[in-house]
């Protein structure tokens, strides 16, 4: 480099020079002393061998003058080598404070990932789906995650079913989510099954994802104490959008007649409804039942009482079961009655059970296929009775003195005889035979006598007609409400038309509005007189 010009700023005691030199050029100026009071440094040399030369002149206030003779700033080979060595030493020392290159970082990251993958393969986990997922850089951290999942009850197979769970941090993801579920009341004993069904919950944010869903469920009239029950039965609900499937399914149910006050109980018993699409699942199911002759409001009542029927696959189970009922001589016009009486018949393996019950009844009371169809129409629950129960009840009737033909007629007239509590039947028969002293043909004509409570209905009514000296059939005596019986006691004579027995199912019984008390009861209706 060649300095063309420079200026010095003079201060009271010395002057400064402003000039540039290449970093690799060094020189030692020759100084001369004089008696003058000014120090001066000067240097000049012509350009030689391609190196820039420089003249430096400097004057310093004082009592002496320093001057330099011409100086050639060109470097020798040794000076150049020394300069290169100095630069190399400088780079070496400064490299201790520089960051690794991007390629070095990438290579190190690939090597760490390979070691983690080798560890996972060594314990039986297939990491193929983990490509692109942020994972721990050390084996120790990955081992900590695997061990934590093992403590929760998840095995290698469970992890392989959803390997992305390995992307969850124990402290940042797993522990906060599980603590939140525990505070809600979800039992720790259910955590294993909970995570097997919905491992994605470990990726969730408590504040952003989980808490809003819980608040929404409470807004659906699900009691806070029931929230854990809902989550345990259907953990997938934590992944649904609030304004998506959940809101539309509830709105549709209310639209077809499901009482709004029943929604909380329905969702508590069967929260899977929240994940059902209206157009694909709920509406086609309702439309099909309507096509069989069940009124929409009656369907709403069935859903209120047994919401799980919405989970029966329409194409896979419901329609094939209806075809089986027709195959076993259930009349088309009675399909609605059969389903309304026993909605579960849509979701079980009906064909196999119908075959079994038809064969057993044919073998013990010689019931023909058409007669079996009449039995199913009156009591579809027969498909769920065990063979042992059927045989015991038939044997009891035979022990009472009824002939095989009479037993067959009684079963066809009132199939419920095959499901009643045998102890209740024995008490009723003993009273009939000992106190009422009626012929067995009266029971053959009205086998439903066994379905009435002895202390609540049979005894009080029999005593009343005995006092009045009335003679009536068992049907006239029993087949009416208490209010109707009180009215009959005012009659001067017995109306023969009122003695007719109507044992068919009344669909209108489903159309009445349910009371608040019925809506608060989550358990299925049961009768202690049945086995």
PDB file of C-alpha atoms in Angstrom, residues 305-500:
ATOM      1  CA  UNK A 305     -83.136 -44.687  27.665  1.00  0.00           C
ATOM      2  CA  UNK A 306     -80.479 -46.645  25.761  1.00  0.00           C
ATOM      3  CA  UNK A 307     -78.173 -44.213  23.931  1.00  0.00           C
ATOM      4  CA  UNK A 308     -75.702 -46.985  23.117  1.00  0.00           C
ATOM      5  CA  UNK A 309     -77.992 -48.240  20.330  1.00  0.00           C
ATOM      6  CA  UNK A 310     -76.577 -45.422  18.160  1.00  0.00           C
ATOM      7  CA  UNK A 311     -73.312 -47.341  18.192  1.00  0.00           C
ATOM      8  CA  UNK A 312     -74.797 -50.374  16.458  1.00  0.00           C
ATOM      9  CA  UNK A 313     -73.431 -50.446  12.943  1.00  0.00           C
ATOM     10  CA  UNK A 314     -76.322 -49.889  10.546  1.00  0.00           C
ATOM     11  CA  UNK A 315     -74.934 -51.783   7.575  1.00  0.00           C
ATOM     12  CA  UNK A 316     -72.817 -54.257   9.513  1.00  0.00           C
ATOM     13  CA  UNK A 317     -75.297 -55.268  12.220  1.00  0.00           C
ATOM     14  CA  UNK A 318     -78.739 -53.622  12.297  1.00  0.00           C
ATOM     15  CA  UNK A 319     -79.947 -54.368   8.778  1.00  0.00           C
ATOM     16  CA  UNK A 320     -78.669 -57.986   8.781  1.00  0.00           C
ATOM     17  CA  UNK A 321     -80.406 -58.569  12.136  1.00  0.00           C
ATOM     18  CA  UNK A 322     -83.708 -57.280  10.776  1.00  0.00           C
ATOM     19  CA  UNK A 323     -83.379 -59.669   7.847  1.00  0.00           C
ATOM     20  CA  UNK A 324     -82.774 -62.521  10.302  1.00  0.00           C
ATOM     21  CA  UNK A 325     -85.957 -61.678  12.214  1.00  0.00           C
ATOM     22  CA  UNK A 326     -87.951 -61.913   9.012  1.00  0.00           C
ATOM     23  CA  UNK A 327     -86.244 -65.188   8.186  1.00  0.00           C
ATOM     24  CA  UNK A 328     -87.401 -66.623  11.531  1.00  0.00           C
ATOM     25  CA  UNK A 329     -91.061 -65.798  10.838  1.00  0.00           C
ATOM     26  CA  UNK A 330     -91.337 -62.456  12.591  1.00  0.00           C
ATOM     27  CA  UNK A 331     -93.920 -60.535  10.599  1.00  0.00           C
ATOM     28  CA  UNK A 332     -92.933 -57.275   8.891  1.00  0.00           C
ATOM     29  CA  UNK A 333     -95.645 -55.351  10.727  1.00  0.00           C
ATOM     30  CA  UNK A 334     -94.220 -56.472  14.084  1.00  0.00           C
ATOM     31  CA  UNK A 335     -90.603 -55.407  13.454  1.00  0.00           C
ATOM     32  CA  UNK A 336     -91.186 -51.976  14.995  1.00  0.00           C
ATOM     33  CA  UNK A 337     -92.709 -53.550  18.094  1.00  0.00           C
ATOM     34  CA  UNK A 338     -89.850 -56.048  18.442  1.00  0.00           C
ATOM     35  CA  UNK A 339     -87.183 -53.331  18.230  1.00  0.00           C
ATOM     36  CA  UNK A 340     -89.050 -50.935  20.502  1.00  0.00           C
ATOM     37  CA  UNK A 341     -89.423 -53.635  23.164  1.00  0.00           C
ATOM     38  CA  UNK A 342     -85.829 -54.804  22.983  1.00  0.00           C
ATOM     39  CA  UNK A 343     -83.515 -52.337  21.157  1.00  0.00           C
ATOM     40  CA  UNK A 344     -80.475 -54.500  21.971  1.00  0.00           C
ATOM     41  CA  UNK A 345     -81.717 -57.029  19.443  1.00  0.00           C
ATOM     42  CA  UNK A 346     -80.285 -54.750  16.763  1.00  0.00           C
ATOM     43  CA  UNK A 347     -76.735 -55.090  18.053  1.00  0.00           C
ATOM     44  CA  UNK A 348     -76.281 -58.765  18.977  1.00  0.00           C
ATOM     45  CA  UNK A 349     -75.606 -61.832  16.860  1.00  0.00           C
ATOM     46  CA  UNK A 350     -79.303 -62.458  16.303  1.00  0.00           C
ATOM     47  CA  UNK A 351     -79.135 -65.217  13.717  1.00  0.00           C
ATOM     48  CA  UNK A 352     -77.099 -67.553  15.908  1.00  0.00           C
ATOM     49  CA  UNK A 353     -79.280 -66.926  18.954  1.00  0.00           C
ATOM     50  CA  UNK A 354     -82.526 -67.351  17.051  1.00  0.00           C
ATOM     51  CA  UNK A 355     -81.329 -70.690  15.739  1.00  0.00           C
ATOM     52  CA  UNK A 356     -80.435 -71.832  19.231  1.00  0.00           C
ATOM     53  CA  UNK A 357     -83.718 -70.770  20.859  1.00  0.00           C
ATOM     54  CA  UNK A 358     -85.846 -72.180  18.065  1.00  0.00           C
ATOM     55  CA  UNK A 359     -84.138 -75.545  18.381  1.00  0.00           C
ATOM     56  CA  UNK A 360     -84.411 -75.713  22.184  1.00  0.00           C
ATOM     57  CA  UNK A 361     -88.118 -74.792  22.218  1.00  0.00           C
ATOM     58  CA  UNK A 362     -88.838 -77.263  19.484  1.00  0.00           C
ATOM     59  CA  UNK A 363     -87.087 -79.996  21.437  1.00  0.00           C
ATOM     60  CA  UNK A 364     -88.799 -79.437  24.823  1.00  0.00           C
ATOM     61  CA  UNK A 365     -92.331 -78.217  23.906  1.00  0.00           C
ATOM     62  CA  UNK A 366     -92.475 -79.056  20.194  1.00  0.00           C
ATOM     63  CA  UNK A 367     -92.891 -75.443  19.140  1.00  0.00           C
ATOM     64  CA  UNK A 368     -92.998 -75.094  15.348  1.00  0.00           C
ATOM     65  CA  UNK A 369     -91.154 -72.318  13.407  1.00  0.00           C
ATOM     66  CA  UNK A 370     -94.287 -70.199  12.965  1.00  0.00           C
ATOM     67  CA  UNK A 371     -95.099 -70.455  16.664  1.00  0.00           C
ATOM     68  CA  UNK A 372     -91.525 -69.448  17.434  1.00  0.00           C
ATOM     69  CA  UNK A 373     -92.018 -66.322  15.331  1.00  0.00           C
ATOM     70  CA  UNK A 374     -95.100 -65.427  17.442  1.00  0.00           C
ATOM     71  CA  UNK A 375     -93.056 -65.914  20.611  1.00  0.00           C
ATOM     72  CA  UNK A 376     -90.317 -63.561  19.384  1.00  0.00           C
ATOM     73  CA  UNK A 377     -92.914 -60.949  18.449  1.00  0.00           C
ATOM     74  CA  UNK A 378     -94.296 -60.920  21.994  1.00  0.00           C
ATOM     75  CA  UNK A 379     -91.002 -61.226  23.848  1.00  0.00           C
ATOM     76  CA  UNK A 380     -87.894 -60.558  21.729  1.00  0.00           C
ATOM     77  CA  UNK A 381     -85.775 -60.824  24.901  1.00  0.00           C
ATOM     78  CA  UNK A 382     -86.051 -64.594  24.493  1.00  0.00           C
ATOM     79  CA  UNK A 383     -83.020 -64.478  22.204  1.00  0.00           C
ATOM     80  CA  UNK A 384     -80.893 -63.619  25.254  1.00  0.00           C
ATOM     81  CA  UNK A 385     -82.226 -66.335  27.591  1.00  0.00           C
ATOM     82  CA  UNK A 386     -79.941 -69.208  28.473  1.00  0.00           C
ATOM     83  CA  UNK A 387     -80.972 -72.764  27.628  1.00  0.00           C
ATOM     84  CA  UNK A 388     -80.814 -73.665  31.315  1.00  0.00           C
ATOM     85  CA  UNK A 389     -83.352 -70.999  32.260  1.00  0.00           C
ATOM     86  CA  UNK A 390     -85.765 -72.081  29.516  1.00  0.00           C
ATOM     87  CA  UNK A 391     -85.605 -75.735  30.539  1.00  0.00           C
ATOM     88  CA  UNK A 392     -86.111 -74.937  34.252  1.00  0.00           C
ATOM     89  CA  UNK A 393     -89.235 -72.898  33.600  1.00  0.00           C
ATOM     90  CA  UNK A 394     -90.761 -75.513  31.332  1.00  0.00           C
ATOM     91  CA  UNK A 395     -90.047 -78.186  33.923  1.00  0.00           C
ATOM     92  CA  UNK A 396     -91.740 -76.063  36.611  1.00  0.00           C
ATOM     93  CA  UNK A 397     -94.931 -75.744  34.556  1.00  0.00           C
ATOM     94  CA  UNK A 398     -94.967 -79.467  33.951  1.00  0.00           C
ATOM     95  CA  UNK A 399     -94.574 -80.084  37.696  1.00  0.00           C
ATOM     96  CA  UNK A 400     -97.619 -77.865  38.295  1.00  0.00           C
ATOM     97  CA  UNK A 401     -99.646 -80.396  36.314  1.00  0.00           C
ATOM     98  CA  UNK A 402     -99.844 -78.772  32.901  1.00  0.00           C
ATOM     99  CA  UNK A 403     -99.640 -81.018  29.859  1.00  0.00           C
ATOM    100  CA  UNK A 404     -97.099 -80.494  27.081  1.00  0.00           C
ATOM    101  CA  UNK A 405     -99.793 -78.998  24.874  1.00  0.00           C
ATOM    102  CA  UNK A 406    -100.928 -76.664  27.667  1.00  0.00           C
ATOM    103  CA  UNK A 407     -97.337 -75.562  28.338  1.00  0.00           C
ATOM    104  CA  UNK A 408     -96.852 -74.833  24.626  1.00  0.00           C
ATOM    105  CA  UNK A 409    -100.053 -72.774  24.555  1.00  0.00           C
ATOM    106  CA  UNK A 410     -99.052 -70.872  27.686  1.00  0.00           C
ATOM    107  CA  UNK A 411     -95.582 -70.094  26.287  1.00  0.00           C
ATOM    108  CA  UNK A 412     -97.062 -68.836  23.036  1.00  0.00           C
ATOM    109  CA  UNK A 413     -99.625 -66.746  24.954  1.00  0.00           C
ATOM    110  CA  UNK A 414     -97.121 -65.284  27.439  1.00  0.00           C
ATOM    111  CA  UNK A 415     -93.452 -66.026  26.595  1.00  0.00           C
ATOM    112  CA  UNK A 416     -92.441 -64.025  29.677  1.00  0.00           C
ATOM    113  CA  UNK A 417     -93.122 -67.194  31.669  1.00  0.00           C
ATOM    114  CA  UNK A 418     -89.706 -68.389  30.509  1.00  0.00           C
ATOM    115  CA  UNK A 419     -87.952 -65.388  32.100  1.00  0.00           C
ATOM    116  CA  UNK A 420     -89.760 -64.862  35.413  1.00  0.00           C
ATOM    117  CA  UNK A 421     -88.251 -65.457  38.815  1.00  0.00           C
ATOM    118  CA  UNK A 422     -89.129 -69.045  39.718  1.00  0.00           C
ATOM    119  CA  UNK A 423     -89.652 -68.234  43.400  1.00  0.00           C
ATOM    120  CA  UNK A 424     -92.271 -65.604  42.472  1.00  0.00           C
ATOM    121  CA  UNK A 425     -93.998 -68.070  40.156  1.00  0.00           C
ATOM    122  CA  UNK A 426     -94.171 -70.692  42.919  1.00  0.00           C
ATOM    123  CA  UNK A 427     -95.762 -68.253  45.383  1.00  0.00           C
ATOM    124  CA  UNK A 428     -98.370 -67.173  42.840  1.00  0.00           C
ATOM    125  CA  UNK A 429     -99.216 -70.753  41.908  1.00  0.00           C
ATOM    126  CA  UNK A 430     -99.538 -71.843  45.538  1.00  0.00           C
ATOM    127  CA  UNK A 431    -102.031 -69.001  46.206  1.00  0.00           C
ATOM    128  CA  UNK A 432    -103.937 -69.803  43.005  1.00  0.00           C
ATOM    129  CA  UNK A 433    -104.187 -73.467  43.872  1.00  0.00           C
ATOM    130  CA  UNK A 434    -104.789 -73.123  47.640  1.00  0.00           C
ATOM    131  CA  UNK A 435    -106.814 -69.921  48.148  1.00  0.00           C
ATOM    132  CA  UNK A 436    -108.401 -69.227  44.807  1.00  0.00           C
ATOM    133  CA  UNK A 437    -109.041 -72.915  44.048  1.00  0.00           C
ATOM    134  CA  UNK A 438    -109.480 -72.383  40.329  1.00  0.00           C
ATOM    135  CA  UNK A 439    -108.975 -74.949  37.548  1.00  0.00           C
ATOM    136  CA  UNK A 440    -105.640 -75.044  35.676  1.00  0.00           C
ATOM    137  CA  UNK A 441    -107.441 -74.082  32.482  1.00  0.00           C
ATOM    138  CA  UNK A 442    -107.829 -70.559  33.898  1.00  0.00           C
ATOM    139  CA  UNK A 443    -104.036 -70.241  33.935  1.00  0.00           C
ATOM    140  CA  UNK A 444    -103.793 -71.705  30.439  1.00  0.00           C
ATOM    141  CA  UNK A 445    -106.219 -69.015  29.273  1.00  0.00           C
ATOM    142  CA  UNK A 446    -104.369 -66.253  31.166  1.00  0.00           C
ATOM    143  CA  UNK A 447    -100.751 -67.314  31.795  1.00  0.00           C
ATOM    144  CA  UNK A 448     -99.834 -63.652  32.496  1.00  0.00           C
ATOM    145  CA  UNK A 449    -101.211 -64.345  36.012  1.00  0.00           C
ATOM    146  CA  UNK A 450     -97.639 -65.262  36.972  1.00  0.00           C
ATOM    147  CA  UNK A 451     -96.380 -61.791  36.044  1.00  0.00           C
ATOM    148  CA  UNK A 452     -98.451 -59.927  38.671  1.00  0.00           C
ATOM    149  CA  UNK A 453     -97.306 -59.223  42.204  1.00  0.00           C
ATOM    150  CA  UNK A 454     -99.001 -61.454  44.759  1.00  0.00           C
ATOM    151  CA  UNK A 455     -99.143 -58.997  47.648  1.00  0.00           C
ATOM    152  CA  UNK A 456     -99.570 -55.823  45.611  1.00  0.00           C
ATOM    153  CA  UNK A 457    -102.218 -56.955  43.112  1.00  0.00           C
ATOM    154  CA  UNK A 458    -103.517 -60.540  43.223  1.00  0.00           C
ATOM    155  CA  UNK A 459    -104.471 -60.837  46.920  1.00  0.00           C
ATOM    156  CA  UNK A 460    -106.181 -57.444  47.398  1.00  0.00           C
ATOM    157  CA  UNK A 461    -108.210 -57.722  44.203  1.00  0.00           C
ATOM    158  CA  UNK A 462    -109.263 -61.322  44.859  1.00  0.00           C
ATOM    159  CA  UNK A 463    -110.420 -60.383  48.358  1.00  0.00           C
ATOM    160  CA  UNK A 464    -112.494 -57.521  46.954  1.00  0.00           C
ATOM    161  CA  UNK A 465    -114.349 -59.648  44.386  1.00  0.00           C
ATOM    162  CA  UNK A 466    -114.808 -62.390  46.973  1.00  0.00           C
ATOM    163  CA  UNK A 467    -116.586 -59.952  49.304  1.00  0.00           C
ATOM    164  CA  UNK A 468    -118.844 -58.832  46.475  1.00  0.00           C
ATOM    165  CA  UNK A 469    -119.433 -62.426  45.433  1.00  0.00           C
ATOM    166  CA  UNK A 470    -118.362 -61.784  41.847  1.00  0.00           C
ATOM    167  CA  UNK A 471    -117.223 -64.468  39.491  1.00  0.00           C
ATOM    168  CA  UNK A 472    -114.801 -63.292  36.868  1.00  0.00           C
ATOM    169  CA  UNK A 473    -111.940 -64.472  34.719  1.00  0.00           C
ATOM    170  CA  UNK A 474    -108.338 -63.874  35.707  1.00  0.00           C
ATOM    171  CA  UNK A 475    -108.020 -61.466  32.814  1.00  0.00           C
ATOM    172  CA  UNK A 476    -110.912 -59.305  34.041  1.00  0.00           C
ATOM    173  CA  UNK A 477    -109.462 -59.397  37.539  1.00  0.00           C
ATOM    174  CA  UNK A 478    -105.894 -58.485  36.725  1.00  0.00           C
ATOM    175  CA  UNK A 479    -105.523 -57.006  33.253  1.00  0.00           C
ATOM    176  CA  UNK A 480    -106.243 -53.390  34.180  1.00  0.00           C
ATOM    177  CA  UNK A 481    -104.859 -50.539  36.226  1.00  0.00           C
ATOM    178  CA  UNK A 482    -105.810 -49.995  39.867  1.00  0.00           C
ATOM    179  CA  UNK A 483    -108.030 -47.089  38.869  1.00  0.00           C
ATOM    180  CA  UNK A 484    -109.815 -49.166  36.272  1.00  0.00           C
ATOM    181  CA  UNK A 485    -110.317 -52.007  38.751  1.00  0.00           C
ATOM    182  CA  UNK A 486    -111.864 -49.603  41.281  1.00  0.00           C
ATOM    183  CA  UNK A 487    -114.276 -48.529  38.549  1.00  0.00           C
ATOM    184  CA  UNK A 488    -115.133 -52.144  37.768  1.00  0.00           C
ATOM    185  CA  UNK A 489    -116.043 -52.717  41.370  1.00  0.00           C
ATOM    186  CA  UNK A 490    -118.959 -50.302  40.886  1.00  0.00           C
ATOM    187  CA  UNK A 491    -120.431 -52.361  38.056  1.00  0.00           C
ATOM    188  CA  UNK A 492    -123.622 -54.332  38.611  1.00  0.00           C
ATOM    189  CA  UNK A 493    -122.472 -56.861  36.035  1.00  0.00           C
ATOM    190  CA  UNK A 494    -119.267 -57.844  34.279  1.00  0.00           C
ATOM    191  CA  UNK A 495    -118.728 -56.467  30.803  1.00  0.00           C
ATOM    192  CA  UNK A 496    -117.558 -59.342  28.632  1.00  0.00           C
ATOM    193  CA  UNK A 497    -115.689 -57.028  26.235  1.00  0.00           C
ATOM    194  CA  UNK A 498    -113.407 -55.935  29.047  1.00  0.00           C
ATOM    195  CA  UNK A 499    -112.322 -59.508  29.524  1.00  0.00           C
ATOM    196  CA  UNK A 500    -110.404 -59.485  26.236  1.00  0.00           C
TER     197      UNK A 500
END
